[in-house]
XYZ file of C-alpha atoms in Angstrom:
654
model
C -38.111 10.936 10.719
C -36.944 8.483 13.391
C -33.290 8.625 14.412
C -32.028 5.029 14.491
C -29.902 5.788 17.553
C -33.088 6.469 19.541
C -34.713 3.066 18.960
C -35.895 1.546 22.245
C -34.523 -1.952 21.680
C -31.090 -0.792 20.570
C -28.182 -1.901 22.742
C -25.744 0.700 24.041
C -22.980 -0.960 21.996
C -25.002 -0.597 18.775
C -25.894 2.977 19.688
C -22.193 3.843 19.990
C -21.468 2.056 16.698
C -24.134 4.118 14.929
C -22.753 7.301 16.458
C -19.235 6.391 15.279
C -20.523 5.612 11.786
C -22.330 8.942 11.553
C -19.186 10.718 12.714
C -17.186 8.930 10.039
C -19.717 9.487 7.272
C -20.533 13.083 8.003
C -23.873 14.860 7.635
C -26.517 13.505 5.303
C -26.257 15.330 1.955
C -29.312 17.103 0.604
C -29.155 15.123 -2.651
C -28.895 11.339 -2.969
C -26.122 9.964 -5.159
C -26.524 7.175 -7.693
C -25.901 4.305 -5.295
C -28.138 5.605 -2.556
C -30.907 5.938 -5.142
C -30.444 2.239 -5.924
C -31.428 1.345 -2.358
C -34.741 3.096 -3.045
C -35.161 1.195 -6.304
C -34.307 4.160 -8.539
C -31.822 4.584 -11.384
C -30.652 8.202 -11.346
C -29.682 8.183 -15.028
C -28.236 11.681 -15.191
C -25.570 10.711 -12.661
C -24.060 7.904 -14.774
C -25.320 8.420 -18.354
C -23.578 9.629 -20.422
C -20.108 8.591 -19.312
C -18.022 11.541 -18.005
C -15.754 13.364 -20.445
C -12.497 15.255 -19.902
C -11.895 18.616 -21.546
C -10.069 18.070 -24.884
C -7.344 20.616 -24.167
C -6.610 19.018 -20.817
C -6.692 15.541 -22.343
C -4.051 16.645 -24.836
C -1.919 18.082 -22.032
C -2.275 14.868 -20.038
C -1.398 12.767 -23.112
C 1.823 14.746 -23.501
C 2.696 14.228 -19.839
C 1.987 10.515 -20.163
C 4.456 10.229 -23.048
C 7.211 11.686 -20.841
C 6.238 9.577 -17.839
C 6.007 6.388 -19.906
C 9.466 6.932 -21.407
C 10.971 7.581 -17.987
C 9.286 4.536 -16.422
C 10.376 2.202 -19.234
C 13.955 3.419 -19.525
C 15.089 4.767 -16.155
C 12.840 4.007 -13.208
C 14.574 1.594 -10.756
C 11.478 -0.335 -9.658
C 13.271 -3.513 -8.587
C 15.985 -1.529 -6.783
C 13.322 0.445 -4.908
C 11.608 -2.770 -3.827
C 14.816 -4.516 -2.719
C 16.464 -1.575 -0.986
C 13.158 -0.466 0.599
C 13.816 3.156 -0.189
C 12.862 5.718 -2.812
C 16.031 7.386 -4.177
C 15.986 11.155 -3.844
C 16.692 11.590 -7.550
C 13.443 9.742 -8.394
C 11.394 12.179 -6.318
C 13.305 15.084 -7.902
C 12.515 13.724 -11.368
C 8.799 13.440 -10.544
C 8.792 17.056 -9.358
C 10.653 18.044 -12.535
C 8.002 16.465 -14.772
C 5.220 18.054 -12.740
C 3.873 14.670 -11.611
C 4.008 15.658 -7.930
C 2.154 18.874 -8.671
C -0.503 17.599 -11.075
C -3.519 18.639 -9.018
C -2.056 21.805 -7.474
C -3.563 24.888 -9.183
C -1.394 26.588 -11.800
C -1.251 29.849 -9.853
C 0.720 28.004 -7.164
C 3.124 26.297 -9.565
C 1.226 23.071 -10.279
C -0.326 21.677 -13.450
C -3.913 22.239 -12.312
C -5.162 18.968 -13.797
C -8.508 17.338 -13.093
C -8.906 14.303 -10.869
C -9.481 12.139 -13.960
C -6.235 13.212 -15.656
C -4.321 12.809 -12.408
C -5.589 9.236 -12.075
C -4.614 8.426 -15.665
C -1.006 9.218 -14.741
C -1.284 7.260 -11.477
C -2.594 4.278 -13.427
C 0.449 4.358 -15.695
C 2.816 4.610 -12.725
C 0.960 1.697 -11.081
C 1.839 -0.516 -14.053
C 5.532 -0.167 -13.227
C 5.940 0.630 -9.528
C 3.282 0.564 -6.821
C 5.625 2.222 -4.311
C 5.979 5.272 -6.549
C 2.234 5.390 -7.149
C 1.603 5.400 -3.390
C 4.101 8.201 -2.746
C 2.575 10.358 -5.505
C -0.928 9.601 -4.231
C -0.163 10.249 -0.554
C 1.360 13.619 -1.421
C -1.469 14.900 -3.616
C -4.589 13.017 -2.588
C -4.355 13.264 1.208
C -1.295 15.465 1.832
C -1.432 18.807 0.094
C -5.010 18.030 -1.062
C -6.174 19.119 2.376
C -4.655 22.549 1.762
C -6.019 22.751 -1.803
C -9.559 22.012 -0.610
C -9.662 23.714 2.784
C -6.754 26.138 2.980
C -7.205 29.903 3.111
C -5.683 32.039 0.361
C -2.814 32.891 2.691
C -2.220 29.227 3.549
C -2.228 28.236 -0.107
C 0.266 30.975 -1.034
C 2.457 29.967 1.873
C 2.610 26.207 1.345
C 1.434 25.070 -2.108
C 4.338 26.468 -4.210
C 6.742 24.356 -2.146
C 4.507 21.312 -2.476
C 4.302 21.743 -6.251
C 8.026 21.999 -6.856
C 10.194 20.494 -4.151
C 8.623 19.181 -0.914
C 6.428 16.193 -0.136
C 3.470 16.390 2.251
C 1.703 13.893 4.505
C -1.540 13.438 6.456
C -1.364 12.116 10.034
C -4.650 10.382 10.877
C -3.921 6.812 12.073
C -2.612 6.160 15.585
C -1.453 3.123 17.567
C -5.033 2.660 18.779
C -6.889 4.294 15.869
C -7.369 2.731 12.442
C -10.712 2.705 10.630
C -12.275 4.381 13.677
C -11.039 7.788 12.535
C -13.256 9.590 15.029
C -11.461 7.948 17.963
C -8.387 10.191 17.892
C -6.308 10.122 21.082
C -3.891 12.864 19.995
C -5.078 16.123 21.582
C -4.624 19.841 21.109
C -5.618 22.749 23.340
C -5.329 26.499 22.964
C -2.577 28.280 24.820
C -3.602 30.840 27.450
C -2.895 33.710 25.055
C -4.907 32.036 22.265
C -2.035 32.250 19.773
C -1.058 28.589 19.658
C -2.417 25.087 19.891
C -0.445 22.844 22.230
C -0.292 19.459 20.477
C 0.387 16.135 22.234
C 0.059 12.578 20.966
C 1.403 10.017 18.550
C 0.707 9.095 14.918
C 1.676 6.072 12.841
C 1.453 4.941 9.204
C 2.094 8.504 7.996
C 3.250 7.835 4.430
C 6.321 9.969 3.590
C 6.131 11.524 7.063
C 9.924 11.329 7.430
C 10.479 12.811 3.963
C 8.004 15.667 3.897
C 8.127 19.399 4.460
C 4.767 19.545 6.223
C 2.023 17.274 7.472
C -1.582 17.767 8.526
C -2.363 16.341 11.964
C -5.838 15.346 13.163
C -6.270 15.954 16.908
C -9.102 16.054 19.435
C -10.009 19.473 20.820
C -12.417 20.179 23.667
C -14.983 22.718 22.423
C -18.223 24.140 23.777
C -21.258 22.747 21.956
C -24.198 25.171 22.098
C -26.764 22.468 21.262
C -25.610 20.251 24.115
C -24.719 23.097 26.456
C -21.388 21.552 27.423
C -17.857 20.902 26.224
C -17.429 18.008 23.774
C -14.438 16.591 21.907
C -14.205 17.434 18.224
C -11.401 16.850 15.715
C -9.306 19.790 14.498
C -6.806 19.615 11.606
C -3.482 21.389 12.177
C -0.679 21.908 9.663
C 2.692 21.122 11.266
C 6.248 21.330 10.016
C 8.879 18.743 10.992
C 11.205 21.394 12.398
C 8.791 22.492 15.107
C 10.091 21.975 18.631
C 8.594 18.843 20.186
C 8.118 16.971 16.893
C 9.937 13.639 17.043
C 9.898 11.330 14.019
C 11.170 8.412 16.070
C 10.679 5.758 13.390
C 10.951 6.562 9.692
C 9.564 3.264 8.402
C 9.121 -0.465 9.006
C 10.123 -3.269 6.666
C 7.004 -4.552 4.897
C 5.597 -7.264 2.628
C 4.817 -4.895 -0.248
C 5.043 -1.262 -1.382
C 8.484 -1.549 0.181
C 9.771 1.688 -1.320
C 7.249 3.747 0.649
C 8.046 4.983 4.128
C 5.413 5.164 6.872
C 6.585 7.249 9.791
C 5.788 7.163 13.492
C 5.672 10.670 14.904
C 5.428 11.803 18.517
C 4.208 15.298 19.421
C 5.218 16.649 22.826
C 3.874 20.114 23.709
C 4.282 21.248 20.096
C 3.270 24.892 19.682
C 1.273 25.105 16.439
C 0.287 28.662 15.401
C -3.468 29.138 15.393
C -3.285 30.330 11.766
C -2.221 26.757 10.889
C -5.764 25.453 11.470
C -7.226 23.967 8.284
C -10.907 24.636 7.547
C -12.433 25.389 10.968
C -11.740 24.324 14.521
C -13.670 21.135 15.206
C -14.064 20.285 11.508
C -10.855 18.316 11.052
C -12.557 14.983 10.513
C -14.396 16.491 7.570
C -11.001 17.470 6.135
C -9.603 13.954 6.504
C -12.652 12.110 5.201
C -13.016 14.422 2.210
C -9.387 13.802 1.283
C -9.994 10.057 1.546
C -12.498 10.352 -1.316
C -9.569 11.317 -3.523
C -7.152 8.817 -1.982
C -9.562 5.961 -2.618
C -9.573 6.803 -6.314
C -5.798 7.018 -6.634
C -5.415 3.727 -4.790
C -7.809 2.290 -7.373
C -5.889 3.737 -10.313
C -2.598 2.256 -9.100
C -4.322 -1.104 -8.657
C -5.856 -0.860 -12.125
C -2.433 -0.212 -13.640
C -0.931 -3.257 -11.919
C -3.893 -5.459 -12.883
C -3.698 -4.395 -16.522
C 0.047 -5.097 -16.652
C -0.353 -8.542 -15.052
C -3.282 -9.410 -17.308
C -1.419 -8.562 -20.505
C 1.692 -10.439 -19.350
C -0.191 -13.571 -18.344
C -2.273 -13.662 -21.534
C 0.907 -13.454 -23.600
C 2.343 -16.255 -21.469
C -0.730 -18.434 -22.024
C -0.323 -18.099 -25.783
C 3.381 -18.904 -25.842
C 3.656 -21.552 -23.106
C 2.834 -25.050 -24.434
C 1.833 -28.035 -22.308
C 0.423 -31.387 -23.435
C 1.170 -30.388 -27.008
C -0.896 -27.193 -27.068
C -0.749 -23.609 -25.768
C -2.217 -22.951 -22.323
C -4.667 -20.528 -23.909
C -6.463 -23.414 -25.626
C -7.653 -24.885 -22.310
C -11.108 -23.897 -21.116
C -10.025 -23.204 -17.525
C -7.337 -20.827 -18.747
C -9.880 -19.167 -21.054
C -12.132 -18.639 -18.043
C -9.301 -16.789 -16.269
C -8.474 -14.747 -19.369
C -12.124 -13.731 -19.778
C -12.467 -12.943 -16.082
C -9.344 -10.776 -16.081
C -10.558 -8.945 -19.177
C -14.018 -8.356 -17.706
C -12.788 -7.251 -14.279
C -10.128 -4.936 -15.680
C -12.660 -3.302 -17.991
C -15.071 -2.874 -15.067
C -12.364 -1.417 -12.805
C -11.527 1.122 -15.507
C -15.203 1.976 -16.016
C -15.883 2.474 -12.308
C -12.687 4.398 -11.602
C -13.169 7.039 -14.279
C -16.888 7.266 -13.559
C -15.971 8.102 -9.964
C -13.255 10.609 -10.890
C -15.766 12.222 -13.236
C -18.164 12.618 -10.315
C -15.394 14.233 -8.275
C -14.473 16.558 -11.137
C -18.036 17.803 -11.504
C -18.376 18.133 -7.698
C -21.326 15.805 -7.143
C -22.688 16.374 -3.645
C -23.224 12.780 -2.502
C -20.268 10.611 -3.547
C -19.035 8.875 -0.409
C -20.723 5.595 -1.362
C -19.300 5.808 -4.860
C -15.712 6.525 -3.751
C -15.830 3.838 -1.048
C -17.245 1.320 -3.506
C -14.639 2.256 -6.113
C -11.901 1.494 -3.586
C -13.467 -1.808 -2.485
C -14.224 -2.974 -6.012
C -10.881 -2.056 -7.579
C -8.806 -3.418 -4.696
C -10.745 -6.697 -4.581
C -11.067 -7.256 -8.325
C -7.522 -6.067 -8.970
C -6.300 -8.614 -6.437
C -8.274 -11.322 -8.249
C -6.749 -10.336 -11.589
C -3.194 -10.458 -10.201
C -3.968 -13.814 -8.582
C -5.274 -15.215 -11.886
C -2.152 -13.943 -13.651
C 0.040 -15.756 -11.128
C -1.902 -18.974 -11.625
C -1.575 -18.795 -15.405
C 2.190 -18.208 -15.245
C 2.642 -20.910 -12.621
C 6.110 -21.239 -11.123
C 7.495 -18.514 -13.377
C 5.277 -15.964 -11.607
C 7.446 -16.289 -8.481
C 10.906 -15.186 -9.664
C 11.571 -11.526 -9.018
C 12.602 -10.572 -12.544
C 9.152 -11.386 -13.963
C 7.611 -8.717 -11.696
C 4.324 -10.555 -11.121
C 5.432 -11.529 -7.612
C 6.047 -7.878 -6.756
C 2.606 -6.882 -8.025
C 1.167 -9.710 -5.918
C 2.873 -8.421 -2.760
C 2.121 -4.786 -3.516
C -1.556 -5.374 -4.285
C -2.580 -7.066 -1.050
C -2.350 -3.915 1.063
C -5.039 -2.237 -1.038
C -7.757 -4.338 0.602
C -6.718 -2.890 3.990
C -5.702 0.764 3.632
C -7.902 3.823 2.941
C -10.653 2.058 4.871
C -10.579 -1.728 5.304
C -12.901 -3.439 2.820
C -14.714 -5.198 5.681
C -15.495 -1.859 7.308
C -16.352 -0.239 3.974
C -19.004 -2.901 3.297
C -20.665 -2.097 6.622
C -20.566 1.633 5.836
C -21.967 1.144 2.319
C -24.825 -0.863 3.799
C -25.513 1.635 6.571
C -24.989 4.810 4.566
C -26.801 3.532 1.487
C -29.895 2.424 3.323
C -29.936 4.767 6.314
C -32.629 7.139 5.036
C -34.768 4.267 3.763
C -34.502 2.337 7.039
C -35.418 5.457 8.999
C -38.465 5.891 6.730
C -39.488 2.255 7.275
C -39.053 2.522 11.065
C -41.010 5.800 11.126
C -43.942 4.140 9.353
C -43.723 1.035 11.490
C -43.712 3.021 14.724
C -46.566 5.229 13.528
C -48.959 2.317 13.042
C -47.654 -0.219 15.584
C -48.892 -0.624 19.154
C -46.828 1.160 21.821
C -46.997 -0.648 25.159
C -46.101 2.561 26.986
C -49.329 4.246 25.779
C -52.884 3.408 26.755
C -55.583 2.189 24.363
C -56.890 5.685 23.593
C -53.384 7.080 23.234
C -52.465 4.424 20.672
C -55.696 4.868 18.696
C -55.323 8.654 18.538
C -51.662 8.395 17.466
C -52.336 5.764 14.765
C -55.366 7.610 13.343
C -53.452 10.901 13.185
C -50.576 9.249 11.344
C -52.828 7.363 8.950
C -54.491 10.531 7.638
C -51.333 12.568 6.995
C -50.823 13.077 3.251
C -47.066 12.597 3.458
C -47.544 9.426 5.470
C -50.035 7.969 2.990
C -47.746 8.773 0.054
C -44.863 6.751 1.487
C -46.584 4.215 3.729
C -48.953 2.629 1.218
C -46.343 1.671 -1.418
C -43.931 0.419 1.237
C -46.697 -1.460 3.010
C -47.781 -3.202 -0.187
C -44.198 -4.178 -0.893
C -43.325 -5.444 2.566
C -46.606 -7.108 3.499
C -47.718 -8.490 0.132
C -44.455 -8.695 -1.830
C -45.639 -6.244 -4.492
C -42.352 -4.854 -5.752
C -41.928 -1.268 -6.791
C -42.018 -0.960 -10.584
C -38.753 -1.476 -12.439
C -36.936 1.797 -13.043
C -36.870 2.770 -16.715
C -33.506 3.391 -18.381
C -33.774 5.550 -21.477
C -30.281 6.921 -22.058
C -28.394 3.879 -23.343
C -27.834 2.873 -26.962
C -30.487 0.549 -28.483
C -27.684 -1.990 -28.821
C -27.612 -2.186 -25.019
C -31.365 -2.430 -24.447
C -31.212 -6.001 -23.137
C -28.481 -5.109 -20.647
C -30.420 -1.990 -19.603
C -33.461 -4.121 -18.745
C -31.299 -6.516 -16.740
C -29.776 -3.587 -14.840
C -33.254 -2.225 -14.039
C -34.389 -5.570 -12.669
C -31.287 -5.902 -10.514
C -31.881 -2.439 -9.015
C -35.539 -3.300 -8.378
C -34.687 -6.573 -6.653
C -31.812 -5.040 -4.668
C -34.162 -2.473 -3.146
C -36.862 -5.071 -2.504
C -34.501 -7.476 -0.728
C -33.130 -4.651 1.402
C -36.624 -3.710 2.559
C -37.469 -7.333 3.349
C -34.327 -7.622 5.473
C -35.357 -4.513 7.391
C -38.809 -5.954 7.983
C -37.469 -9.359 9.058
C -34.612 -8.366 11.357
C -35.364 -4.756 12.372
C -32.615 -3.407 14.678
C -31.028 -6.881 14.945
C -29.681 -6.256 11.434
C -27.166 -3.800 12.897
C -25.245 -6.755 14.360
C -25.366 -8.935 11.237
C -22.307 -7.831 9.292
C -22.419 -10.935 7.091
C -25.847 -9.929 5.777
C -24.729 -6.321 5.493
C -21.750 -7.376 3.380
C -23.960 -9.298 0.955
C -26.200 -6.274 0.483
C -23.162 -4.037 0.026
C -21.625 -6.447 -2.475
C -24.829 -6.426 -4.477
C -24.839 -2.635 -4.520
C -21.205 -2.766 -5.655
C -21.844 -5.240 -8.491
C -24.916 -3.351 -9.723
C -23.123 -0.002 -9.625
C -20.184 -1.555 -11.488
C -22.581 -2.871 -14.136
C -24.025 0.615 -14.596
C -20.514 2.049 -15.001
C -19.601 -0.672 -17.510
C -22.691 -0.074 -19.640
C -22.109 3.673 -19.549
C -18.519 3.304 -20.728
C -19.474 0.838 -23.470
C -22.282 3.174 -24.548
C -19.694 5.943 -24.949
C -17.527 3.684 -27.111
C -20.475 2.651 -29.273
C -21.569 6.248 -29.797
C -17.990 7.185 -30.717
C -18.074 4.581 -33.497
C -15.192 2.534 -32.116
C -14.295 -0.708 -33.901
C -11.469 -3.184 -34.303
C -9.921 -5.851 -32.080
C -9.549 -3.628 -29.026
C -13.185 -2.574 -29.152
C -14.283 -6.183 -29.683
C -12.290 -7.159 -26.600
C -13.900 -4.352 -24.591
C -17.422 -5.132 -25.774
C -17.205 -8.844 -25.025
C -15.548 -8.076 -21.675
C -18.418 -5.733 -20.809
C -21.058 -8.315 -21.708
C -19.226 -11.016 -19.763
C -19.007 -8.702 -16.755
C -22.775 -8.098 -16.920
C -23.282 -11.862 -16.705
C -20.799 -12.129 -13.825
C -22.490 -9.296 -11.958
C -25.939 -10.817 -12.349
C -24.689 -14.209 -11.154
C -23.007 -12.620 -8.118
C -26.115 -10.623 -7.149
C -28.429 -13.631 -7.481
C -26.059 -15.785 -5.421
C -25.981 -13.178 -2.658
C -29.770 -12.908 -2.648
C -29.973 -16.657 -2.094
C -27.518 -16.294 0.790
C -29.695 -13.598 2.350
C -32.423 -16.220 2.703
C -30.480 -19.406 3.381
C -26.918 -19.439 4.648
C -24.516 -20.954 7.140
C -24.269 -17.858 9.343
C -25.636 -19.537 12.453
C -23.155 -22.416 12.404
C -20.449 -19.858 11.554
C -21.134 -17.967 14.773
C -21.122 -21.170 16.842
C -17.844 -22.327 15.254
C -16.292 -18.892 15.737
C -17.219 -18.800 19.429
C -15.710 -22.247 19.938
C -12.483 -21.218 18.190
C -12.317 -18.007 20.242
C -12.773 -19.903 23.520
C -10.110 -22.410 22.553
C -7.664 -19.659 21.591
C -8.255 -18.072 24.981
C -6.407 -21.030 26.517
C -3.182 -20.001 24.732
C -0.743 -17.746 26.554
C -0.564 -14.185 25.222
C 3.211 -14.360 25.562
C 3.349 -16.740 22.569
C 1.661 -14.257 20.224
C 1.908 -10.736 18.853
C -0.545 -8.460 20.703
C -1.688 -4.959 19.630
C 0.657 -2.438 21.220
C -2.224 -0.436 22.708
C -4.560 -3.345 23.429
C -7.259 -2.329 25.905
C -7.271 -5.753 27.574
C -3.792 -7.225 27.031
C -1.280 -4.417 26.518
C 2.282 -5.482 27.248
C 1.503 -9.207 27.571
C 2.459 -10.320 24.057
C 5.610 -11.651 22.439
C 8.289 -9.208 21.322
C 9.490 -10.363 17.916
C 13.149 -10.428 17.036
C 14.252 -7.661 14.671
C 17.485 -9.438 13.761
C 18.146 -9.481 9.992
C 15.212 -7.078 9.424
C 16.151 -3.695 8.009
C 15.550 -0.928 10.556
C 14.595 2.711 9.970
C 15.282 4.558 13.233
C 14.170 8.157 13.449
C 16.610 11.004 13.486
C 14.400 13.708 14.972
C 14.459 17.262 13.665
């Protein structure tokens, strides 16, 4: 199989981008997940049908916890105070530890509740209805903080740290840096072994470490120079080290910054100066720290989604009630068609968010091998669609959505960050495109190179190479179907879906056709643009969006199938069923619109207009604008904004 990085016409910039993407995504799993199968035109039914179930005993335990949490959130939780004072009161964190909320996923032998990912996200969803700041703190602690120890810690490490994390101390994960965001492999913080081999000497700086100034320990990702036997030289790899705030050389020099939303969360800036970290504090293996961080992000992307789902559901219910009780022009708002369109859209998107979220947590609970596309897509879909739901709710409530006491404005501010954190949606679309189609593109390029003319070979060399390739059984098996599809437009047969209720047969056929066309359009793009496609992020996003909509449709049908088989009925079921059918229509419309844009679009004029705007902006003085603090081409030339009247959170050190 051809390695895309070795293509002759690939620019050095694209080669580095591919290398960074592979570093971020990790090794190719041996089994393809549901979404990757879609790129090949397959529906891997067993991965999504039937809808995942949670053990009944655990469900009962989670239901009991939810009753306690719901009562606390309705009667005691100071959500508005937290938002206005930009701080989480210590008694709130103590209460969450008391209920077991901050130890939900920690195994019972270490003092936690030992709940599944699905149950954990049910509780996060409920918290998200009331207070996004609290949901983020709970998520950061368990999904990316102590989760690293749960997944990768040794028995000794778990016994040493997890009991504290289950009962009394928060944890954090230090990945982002002043010059490192989505490019997680570009760590500038470094660690090196001491001469006696007992310690790592850690130097660098981290930012955006949620609860970093409140926690009892944090995991730090740092570059380490290690000998690579395959390359025969030293290379930089990422190692994950568990640090405690009391270690000499640890300076939490900024506890937080005042923000637009999730104002009750604190994101610390931490400087490490010659910090001696015991070698037994390495998580997983030396050089495998990026794997630790990216695996934890799979869980963090789900909990972000559950908090967003909770907020969207709350805003939807509030705005629908408003539309039925607010009268204009002699009739309730809910009687107007444009308001009905928003109500239906909110209902459909909220149902789909729920379906995708708990499909994804089910995959995590059963330890599916290839889930990075699914977790990334869950985050992108729920953050984007949740934002749309909150926006629709604001529009329905009009001016009354802005006053603080109605809480919609807080949900609006809190929700926007979800499109940025845990992997920016723009970057995630590129990764879904590249990761979803990587194996297929490599197969297409392999076939193309096997039968195409190579200018570097003579006539006889080309003939011998092409004839040898043409008579290989494996080559014939893959090349002929792909050749027929790409040269003559003969699509691969529609995948057959057999595991849905007869009541959903029409929707199953529509899903099959969407998968078939998605794969076909992807192959045609590869044929048309070849390696140029690596630079066309607008096309990549459209393909990724289509994969997202189709996957969401599969999740929706699976959830509805579960409800039908359970014999559900009544007004709530009727709402869910009609929402599911409306979402299927929305998904099909979105996919077809994107396919049209793959063929005919305004991308060329976009690039020209963008270049003109960039050149014009270049005439402005940097000193009039905010510039990235570690800019590689303009560091120190930007405007320093006044901090007057902005609440400050200076560090206190340890």
